[in-house]
PDB file of C-alpha atoms in Angstrom:
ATOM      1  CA  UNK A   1     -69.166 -77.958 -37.761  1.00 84.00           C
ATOM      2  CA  UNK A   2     -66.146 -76.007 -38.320  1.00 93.00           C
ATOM      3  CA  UNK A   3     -64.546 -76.382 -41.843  1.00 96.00           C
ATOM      4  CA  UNK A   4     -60.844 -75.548 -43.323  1.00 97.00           C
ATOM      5  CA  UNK A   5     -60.452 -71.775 -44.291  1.00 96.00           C
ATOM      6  CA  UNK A   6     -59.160 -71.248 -47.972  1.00 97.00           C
ATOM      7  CA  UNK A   7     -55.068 -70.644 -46.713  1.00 96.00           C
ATOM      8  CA  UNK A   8     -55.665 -74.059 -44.718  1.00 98.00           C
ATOM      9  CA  UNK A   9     -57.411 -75.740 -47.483  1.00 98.00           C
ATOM     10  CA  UNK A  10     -54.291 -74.459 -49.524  1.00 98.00           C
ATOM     11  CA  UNK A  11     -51.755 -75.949 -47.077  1.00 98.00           C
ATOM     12  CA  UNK A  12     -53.437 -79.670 -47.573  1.00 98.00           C
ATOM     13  CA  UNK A  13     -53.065 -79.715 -50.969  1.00 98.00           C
ATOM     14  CA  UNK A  14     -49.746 -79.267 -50.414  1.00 98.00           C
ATOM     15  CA  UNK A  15     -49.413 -82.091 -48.335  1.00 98.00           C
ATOM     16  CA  UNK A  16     -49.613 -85.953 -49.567  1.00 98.00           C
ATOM     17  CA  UNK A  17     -53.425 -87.284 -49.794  1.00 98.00           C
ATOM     18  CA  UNK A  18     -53.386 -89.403 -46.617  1.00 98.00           C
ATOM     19  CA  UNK A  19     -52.414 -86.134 -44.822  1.00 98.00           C
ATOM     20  CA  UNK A  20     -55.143 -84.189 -46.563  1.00 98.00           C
ATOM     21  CA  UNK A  21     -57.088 -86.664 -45.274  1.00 98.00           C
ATOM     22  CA  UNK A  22     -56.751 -86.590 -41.652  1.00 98.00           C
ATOM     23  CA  UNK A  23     -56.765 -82.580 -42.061  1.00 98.00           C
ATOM     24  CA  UNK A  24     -60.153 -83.353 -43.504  1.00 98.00           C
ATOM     25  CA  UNK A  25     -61.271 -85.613 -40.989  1.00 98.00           C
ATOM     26  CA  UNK A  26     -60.032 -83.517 -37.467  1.00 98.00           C
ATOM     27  CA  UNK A  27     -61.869 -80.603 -38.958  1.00 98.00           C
ATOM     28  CA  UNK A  28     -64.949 -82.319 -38.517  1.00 98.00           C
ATOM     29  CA  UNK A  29     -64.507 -82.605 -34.506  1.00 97.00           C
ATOM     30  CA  UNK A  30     -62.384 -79.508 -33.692  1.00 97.00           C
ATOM     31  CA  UNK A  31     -61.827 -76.106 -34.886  1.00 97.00           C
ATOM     32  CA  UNK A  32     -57.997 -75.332 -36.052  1.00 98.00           C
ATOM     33  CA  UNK A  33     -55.794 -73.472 -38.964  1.00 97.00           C
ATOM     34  CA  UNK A  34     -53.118 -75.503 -41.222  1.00 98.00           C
ATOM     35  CA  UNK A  35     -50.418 -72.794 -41.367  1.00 97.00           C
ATOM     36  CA  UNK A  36     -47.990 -75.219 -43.789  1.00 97.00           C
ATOM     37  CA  UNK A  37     -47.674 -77.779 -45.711  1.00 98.00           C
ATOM     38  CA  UNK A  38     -45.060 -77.426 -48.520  1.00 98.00           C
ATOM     39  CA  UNK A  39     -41.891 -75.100 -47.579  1.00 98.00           C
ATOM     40  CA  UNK A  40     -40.118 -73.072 -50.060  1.00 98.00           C
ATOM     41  CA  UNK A  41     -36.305 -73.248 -49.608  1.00 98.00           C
ATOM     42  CA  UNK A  42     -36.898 -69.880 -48.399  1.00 98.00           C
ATOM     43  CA  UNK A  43     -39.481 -70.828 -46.034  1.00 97.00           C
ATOM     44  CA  UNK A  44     -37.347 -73.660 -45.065  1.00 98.00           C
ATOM     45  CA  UNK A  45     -34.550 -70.641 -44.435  1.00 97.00           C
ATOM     46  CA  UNK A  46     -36.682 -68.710 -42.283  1.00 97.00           C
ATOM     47  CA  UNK A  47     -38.064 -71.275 -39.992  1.00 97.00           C
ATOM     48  CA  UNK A  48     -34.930 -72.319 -39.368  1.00 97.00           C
ATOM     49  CA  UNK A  49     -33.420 -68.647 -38.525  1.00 97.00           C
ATOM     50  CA  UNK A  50     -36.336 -68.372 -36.390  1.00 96.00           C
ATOM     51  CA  UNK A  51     -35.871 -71.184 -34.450  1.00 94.00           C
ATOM     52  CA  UNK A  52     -39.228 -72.978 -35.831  1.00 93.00           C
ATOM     53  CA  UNK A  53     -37.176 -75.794 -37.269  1.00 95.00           C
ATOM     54  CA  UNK A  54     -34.178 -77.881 -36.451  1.00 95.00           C
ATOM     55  CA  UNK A  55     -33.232 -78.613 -39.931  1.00 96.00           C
ATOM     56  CA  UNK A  56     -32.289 -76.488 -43.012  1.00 97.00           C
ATOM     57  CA  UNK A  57     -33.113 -77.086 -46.591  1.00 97.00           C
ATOM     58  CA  UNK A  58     -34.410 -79.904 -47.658  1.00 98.00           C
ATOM     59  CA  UNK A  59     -33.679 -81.701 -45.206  1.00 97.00           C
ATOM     60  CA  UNK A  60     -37.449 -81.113 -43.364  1.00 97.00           C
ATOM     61  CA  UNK A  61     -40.257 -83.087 -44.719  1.00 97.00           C
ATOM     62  CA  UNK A  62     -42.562 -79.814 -45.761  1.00 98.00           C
ATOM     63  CA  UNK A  63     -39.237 -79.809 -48.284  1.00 98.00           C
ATOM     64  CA  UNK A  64     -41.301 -82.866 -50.397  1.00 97.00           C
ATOM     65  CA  UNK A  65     -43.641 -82.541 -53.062  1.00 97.00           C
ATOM     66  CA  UNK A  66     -45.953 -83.579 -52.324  1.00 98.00           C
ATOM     67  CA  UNK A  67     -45.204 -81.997 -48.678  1.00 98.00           C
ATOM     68  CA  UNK A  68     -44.992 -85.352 -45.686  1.00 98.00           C
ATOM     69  CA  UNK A  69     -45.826 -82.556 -43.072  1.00 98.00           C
ATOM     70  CA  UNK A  70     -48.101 -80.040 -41.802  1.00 98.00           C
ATOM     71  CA  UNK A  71     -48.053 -77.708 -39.124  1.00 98.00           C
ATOM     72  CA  UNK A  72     -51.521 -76.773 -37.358  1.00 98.00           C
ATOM     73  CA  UNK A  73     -52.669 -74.136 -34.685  1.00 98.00           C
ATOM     74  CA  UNK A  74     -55.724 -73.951 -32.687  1.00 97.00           C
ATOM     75  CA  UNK A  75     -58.715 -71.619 -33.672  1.00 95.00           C
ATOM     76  CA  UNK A  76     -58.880 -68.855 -32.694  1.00 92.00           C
ATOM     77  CA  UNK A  77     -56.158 -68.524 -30.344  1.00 92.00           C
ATOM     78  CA  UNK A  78     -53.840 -69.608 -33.187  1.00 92.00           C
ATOM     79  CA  UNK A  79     -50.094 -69.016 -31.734  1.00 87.00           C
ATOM     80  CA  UNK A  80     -51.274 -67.316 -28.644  1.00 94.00           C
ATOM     81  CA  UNK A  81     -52.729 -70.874 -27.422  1.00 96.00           C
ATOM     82  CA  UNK A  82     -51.520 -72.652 -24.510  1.00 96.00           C
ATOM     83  CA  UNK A  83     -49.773 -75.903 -24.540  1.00 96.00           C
ATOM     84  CA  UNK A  84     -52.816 -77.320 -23.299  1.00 97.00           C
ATOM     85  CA  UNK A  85     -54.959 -75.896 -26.453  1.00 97.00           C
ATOM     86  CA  UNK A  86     -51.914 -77.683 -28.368  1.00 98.00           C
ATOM     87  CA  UNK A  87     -52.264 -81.284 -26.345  1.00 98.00           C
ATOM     88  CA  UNK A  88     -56.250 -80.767 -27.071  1.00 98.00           C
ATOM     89  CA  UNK A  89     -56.353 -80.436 -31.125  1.00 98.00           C
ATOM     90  CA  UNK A  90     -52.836 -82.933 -31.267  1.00 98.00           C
ATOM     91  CA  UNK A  91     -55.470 -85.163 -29.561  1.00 98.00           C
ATOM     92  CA  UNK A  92     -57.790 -84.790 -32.352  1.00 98.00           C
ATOM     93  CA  UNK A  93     -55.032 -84.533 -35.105  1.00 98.00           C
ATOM     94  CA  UNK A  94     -53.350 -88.430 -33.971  1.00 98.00           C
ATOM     95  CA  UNK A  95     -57.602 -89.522 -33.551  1.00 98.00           C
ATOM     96  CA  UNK A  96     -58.592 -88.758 -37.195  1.00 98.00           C
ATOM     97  CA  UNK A  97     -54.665 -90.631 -37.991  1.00 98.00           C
ATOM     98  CA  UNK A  98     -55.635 -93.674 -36.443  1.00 98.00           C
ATOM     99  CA  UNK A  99     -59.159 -93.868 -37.837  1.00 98.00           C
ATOM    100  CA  UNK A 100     -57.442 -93.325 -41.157  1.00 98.00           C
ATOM    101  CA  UNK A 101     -54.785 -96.539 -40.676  1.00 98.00           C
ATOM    102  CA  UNK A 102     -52.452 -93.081 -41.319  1.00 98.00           C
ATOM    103  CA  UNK A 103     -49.168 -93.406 -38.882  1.00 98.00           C
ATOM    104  CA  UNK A 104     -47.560 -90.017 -37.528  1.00 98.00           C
ATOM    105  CA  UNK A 105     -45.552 -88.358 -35.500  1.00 97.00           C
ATOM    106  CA  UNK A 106     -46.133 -85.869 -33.407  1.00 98.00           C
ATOM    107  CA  UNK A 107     -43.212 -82.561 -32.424  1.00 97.00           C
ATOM    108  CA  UNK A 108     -44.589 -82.535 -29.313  1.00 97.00           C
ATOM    109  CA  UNK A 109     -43.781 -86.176 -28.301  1.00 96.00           C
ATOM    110  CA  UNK A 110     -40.023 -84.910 -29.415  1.00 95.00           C
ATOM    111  CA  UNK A 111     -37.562 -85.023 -26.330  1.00 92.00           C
ATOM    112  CA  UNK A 112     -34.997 -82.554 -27.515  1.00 91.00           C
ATOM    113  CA  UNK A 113     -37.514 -79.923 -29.127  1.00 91.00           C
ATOM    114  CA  UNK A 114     -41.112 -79.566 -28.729  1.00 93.00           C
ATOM    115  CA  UNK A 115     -42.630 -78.440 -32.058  1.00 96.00           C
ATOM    116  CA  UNK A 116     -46.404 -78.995 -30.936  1.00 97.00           C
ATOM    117  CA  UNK A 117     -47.707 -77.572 -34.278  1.00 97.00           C
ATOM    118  CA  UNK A 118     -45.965 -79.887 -36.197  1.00 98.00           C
ATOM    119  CA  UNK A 119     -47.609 -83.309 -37.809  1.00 98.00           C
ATOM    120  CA  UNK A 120     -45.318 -85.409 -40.306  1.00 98.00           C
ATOM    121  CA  UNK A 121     -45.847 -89.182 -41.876  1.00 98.00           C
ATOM    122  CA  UNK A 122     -43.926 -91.584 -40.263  1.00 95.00           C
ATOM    123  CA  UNK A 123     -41.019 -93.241 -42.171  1.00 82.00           C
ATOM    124  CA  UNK A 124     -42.015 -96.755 -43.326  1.00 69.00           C
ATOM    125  CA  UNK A 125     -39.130 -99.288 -41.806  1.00 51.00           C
TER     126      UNK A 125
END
């Protein structure tokens, strides 16, 4: 059984508990890396000058502390992985969510910009 490497393990404490949690539980059934959690305004800078984000500072939910948001890659093809790699562990990811009773969304079910290593709590209405 695979298990969270120390940076990944880093990035969920970062995050709020219920998303630890689901990080915790998809590990159990498929291999992967948490890249981020919380997001420095300086990280938040930088993924948005590089295109990874659609928001600036603090307007992205890895800007919370605790962070509502993680991003995830698969293992071992990390960001050389195909979409299809992606689809598999976001498969996993929104399975350990729904054992959980935890409700998110998904970048790559975005229409205007697929972010497929992106996970974030959804906003309670």
């Amino acid at each position: 059984m695979a298990t969270l490497g120390s940076k990944s393990r880093r990035c969920r404490d970062e995050c709020e508990p219920a998303l630890g949690s689901v990080l915790d539980e998809a590990i159990k059934h498929y291999d992967f890396s948490c890249i981020w959690g919380h997001r420095t305004k300086e990280d938040q800078d930088e993924a948005f000058d590089g295109g990874f984000s659609k928001v600036k500072w603090p307007n992205s939910k890895h800007n919370k502390t605790p962070s509502k948001a993680f991003d995830v890659i698969p293992y071992p093809d990390g960001f050389g992985a195909s979409d299809a790699e992606f689809f598999v562990l976001a498969t996993h990811i929104l399975a350990a969510a729904s054992k959980l009773g935890v409700s998110l969304r998904w970048g790559g079910h975005w229409k205007n910009f697929k972010d497929l290593a992106h996970f974030e709590l959804r906003e309670e209405s």
